[in-house]
Short mmCIF file of C-alpha atoms in Angstrom, two decimals:
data_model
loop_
_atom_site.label_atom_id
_atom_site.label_comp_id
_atom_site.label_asym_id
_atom_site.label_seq_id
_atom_site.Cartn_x
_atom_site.Cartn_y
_atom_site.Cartn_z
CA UNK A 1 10.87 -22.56 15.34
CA UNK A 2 12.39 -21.57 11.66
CA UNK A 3 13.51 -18.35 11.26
CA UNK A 4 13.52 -18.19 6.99
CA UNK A 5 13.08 -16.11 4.08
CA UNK A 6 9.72 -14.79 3.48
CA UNK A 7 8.31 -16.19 0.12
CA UNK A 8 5.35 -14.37 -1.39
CA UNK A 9 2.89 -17.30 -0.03
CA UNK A 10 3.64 -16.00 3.24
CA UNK A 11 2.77 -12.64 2.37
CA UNK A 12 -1.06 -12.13 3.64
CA UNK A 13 -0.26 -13.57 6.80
CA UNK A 14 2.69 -10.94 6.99
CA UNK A 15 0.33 -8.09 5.90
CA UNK A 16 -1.39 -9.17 8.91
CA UNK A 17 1.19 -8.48 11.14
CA UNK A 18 2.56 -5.50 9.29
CA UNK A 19 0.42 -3.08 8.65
CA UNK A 20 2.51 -0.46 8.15
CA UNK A 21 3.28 -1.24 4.03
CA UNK A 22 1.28 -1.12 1.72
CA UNK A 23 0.89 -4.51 0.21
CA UNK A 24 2.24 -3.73 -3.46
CA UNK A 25 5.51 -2.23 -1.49
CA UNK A 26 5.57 -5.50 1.08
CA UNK A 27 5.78 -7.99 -2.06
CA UNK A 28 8.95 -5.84 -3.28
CA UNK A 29 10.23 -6.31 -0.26
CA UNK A 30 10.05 -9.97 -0.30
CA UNK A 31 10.78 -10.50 -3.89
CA UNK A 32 14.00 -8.29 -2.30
CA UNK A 33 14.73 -10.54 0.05
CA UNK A 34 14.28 -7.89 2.72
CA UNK A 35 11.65 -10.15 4.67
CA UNK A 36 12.51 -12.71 6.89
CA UNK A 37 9.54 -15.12 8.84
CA UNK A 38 9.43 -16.84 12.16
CA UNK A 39 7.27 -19.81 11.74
CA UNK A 40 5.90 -22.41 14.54
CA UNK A 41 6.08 -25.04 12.37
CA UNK A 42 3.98 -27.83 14.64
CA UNK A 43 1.93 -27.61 17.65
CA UNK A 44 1.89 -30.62 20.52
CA UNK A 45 -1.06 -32.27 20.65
CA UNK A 46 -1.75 -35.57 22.04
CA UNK A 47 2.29 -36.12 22.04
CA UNK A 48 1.83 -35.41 18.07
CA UNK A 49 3.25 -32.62 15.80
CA UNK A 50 0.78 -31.85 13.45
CA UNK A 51 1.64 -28.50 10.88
CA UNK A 52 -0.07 -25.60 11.06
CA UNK A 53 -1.83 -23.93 8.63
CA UNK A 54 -0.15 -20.84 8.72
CA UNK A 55 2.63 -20.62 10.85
CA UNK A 56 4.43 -17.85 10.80
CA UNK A 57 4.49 -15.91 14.06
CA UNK A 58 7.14 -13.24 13.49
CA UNK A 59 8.54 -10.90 10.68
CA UNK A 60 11.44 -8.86 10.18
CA UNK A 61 11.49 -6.46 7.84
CA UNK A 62 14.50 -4.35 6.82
CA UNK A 63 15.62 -1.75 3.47
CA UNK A 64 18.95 0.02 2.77
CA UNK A 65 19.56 3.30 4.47
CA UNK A 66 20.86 5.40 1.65
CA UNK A 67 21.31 2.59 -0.43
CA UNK A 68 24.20 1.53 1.89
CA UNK A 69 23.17 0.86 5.18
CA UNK A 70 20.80 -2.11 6.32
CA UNK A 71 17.95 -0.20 8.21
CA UNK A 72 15.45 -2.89 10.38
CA UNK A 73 12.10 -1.27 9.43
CA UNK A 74 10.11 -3.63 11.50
CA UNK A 75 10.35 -6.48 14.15
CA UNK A 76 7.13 -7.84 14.93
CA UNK A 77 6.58 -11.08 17.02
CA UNK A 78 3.08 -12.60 17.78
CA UNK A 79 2.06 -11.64 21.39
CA UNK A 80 2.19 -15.39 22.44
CA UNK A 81 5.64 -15.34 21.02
CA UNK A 82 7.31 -12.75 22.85
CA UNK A 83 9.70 -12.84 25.81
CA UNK A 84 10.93 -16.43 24.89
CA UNK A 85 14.08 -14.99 23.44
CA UNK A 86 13.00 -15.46 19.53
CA UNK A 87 12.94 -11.35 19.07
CA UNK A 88 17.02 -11.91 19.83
CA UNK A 89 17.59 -14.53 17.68
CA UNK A 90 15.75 -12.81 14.75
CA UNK A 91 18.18 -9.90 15.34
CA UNK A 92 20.93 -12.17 15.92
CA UNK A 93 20.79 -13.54 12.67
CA UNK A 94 19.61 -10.75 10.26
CA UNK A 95 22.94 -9.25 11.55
CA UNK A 96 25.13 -11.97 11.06
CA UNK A 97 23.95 -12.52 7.77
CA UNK A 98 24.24 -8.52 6.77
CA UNK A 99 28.05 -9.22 8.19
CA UNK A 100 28.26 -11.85 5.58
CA UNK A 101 27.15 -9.44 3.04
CA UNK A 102 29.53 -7.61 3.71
CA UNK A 103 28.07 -4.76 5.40
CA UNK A 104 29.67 -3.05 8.27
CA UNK A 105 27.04 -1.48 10.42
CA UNK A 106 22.92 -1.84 10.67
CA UNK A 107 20.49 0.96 11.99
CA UNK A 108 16.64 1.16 13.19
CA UNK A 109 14.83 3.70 14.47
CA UNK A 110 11.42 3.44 17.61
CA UNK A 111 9.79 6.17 19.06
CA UNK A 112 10.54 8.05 22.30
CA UNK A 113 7.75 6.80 23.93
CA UNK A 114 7.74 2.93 23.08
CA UNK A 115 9.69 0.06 25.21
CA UNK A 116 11.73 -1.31 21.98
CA UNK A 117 14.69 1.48 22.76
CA UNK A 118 15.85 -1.07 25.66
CA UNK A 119 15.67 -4.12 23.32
CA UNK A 120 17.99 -2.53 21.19
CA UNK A 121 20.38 -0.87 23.65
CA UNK A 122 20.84 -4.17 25.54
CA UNK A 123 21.60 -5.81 21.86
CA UNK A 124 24.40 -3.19 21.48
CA UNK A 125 22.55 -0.46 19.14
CA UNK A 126 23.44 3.07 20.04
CA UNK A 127 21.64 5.83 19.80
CA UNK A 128 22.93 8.27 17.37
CA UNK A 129 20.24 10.95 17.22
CA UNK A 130 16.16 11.30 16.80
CA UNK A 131 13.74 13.72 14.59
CA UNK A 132 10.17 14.56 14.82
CA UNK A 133 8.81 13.06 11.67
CA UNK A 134 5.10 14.66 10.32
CA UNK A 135 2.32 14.10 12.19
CA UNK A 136 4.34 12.04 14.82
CA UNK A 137 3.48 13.61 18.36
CA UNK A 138 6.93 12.00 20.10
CA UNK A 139 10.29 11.72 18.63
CA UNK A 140 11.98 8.80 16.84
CA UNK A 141 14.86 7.63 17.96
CA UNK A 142 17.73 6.80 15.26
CA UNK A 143 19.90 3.57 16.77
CA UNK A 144 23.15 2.31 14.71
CA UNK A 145 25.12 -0.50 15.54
CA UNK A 146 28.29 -1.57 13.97
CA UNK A 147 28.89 -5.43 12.92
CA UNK A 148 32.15 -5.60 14.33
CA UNK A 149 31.06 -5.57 17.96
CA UNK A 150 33.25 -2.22 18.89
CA UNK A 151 31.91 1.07 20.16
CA UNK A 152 31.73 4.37 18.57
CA UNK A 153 33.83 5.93 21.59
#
């Protein structure tokens, strides 16, 4: 697995998998930077690797919270992906290299009523509030997490 930059020839499959950007606002993002891939970049067959057409299985997707603050906008792995640890990893390194940047704490936001608010307690994120945004029936929950590994206690 390869866990890379998104480069616009990646970009329809990631419009697959995202389809909550418009596609003019998904190629800023990459041309950003902002998008990072997960590709399978072979399969096994007959003891083999042979490449895959298009192999990218996950995306993460992130902009700056009030220009300052890295804010994950999406996480999305293929179904056949999931629960083998990857979703981590992805997070993993998106926040080591945000550290690198130089930036000292990253945010995201799920709703009330989705699973992802345990992946992202159990990775350290705290939650630091939640709004009802327009025509959103549950609430969304606002998570921060600061790079340095402390608590905001």
């Amino acid at each position: 697995m390869i866990l890379e930059l998104a480069q616009s020839k990646d970009k329809r499959k990631i419009a697959k998998l995202d389809r909550h950007i418009p596609s003019p606002r998904l190629g800023e993002c990459i041309w950003n930077q902002q998008v990072y891939v997960l590709k399978d970049d072979s399969i096994k067959n007959g003891g083999q690797n042979h490449r895959l057409k298009d192999p990218v299985v996950g995306v993460l997707r992130y902009s700056l919270f009030w220009e300052t603050i890295p804010f994950l906008n999406l996480l999305y792995i293929d179904a056949s992906y999931r629960n083998k640890g990857f979703g981590t990893e992805m997070m993993r390194r998106w926040e080591d290299t945000m550290a690198r940047m130089g930036y000292k704490y990253v945010m995201t936001s799920t709703q009330a009523d989705e699973d992802a608010w345990v992946f992202y307690e159990k990775l350290g994120y705290q939650r630091v509030g939640g709004f009802f945004p327009p025509e959103q029936a549950v609430e969304e929950w606002m998570y921060l997490k600061r790079l340095d590994g402390r608590n905001f206690d």
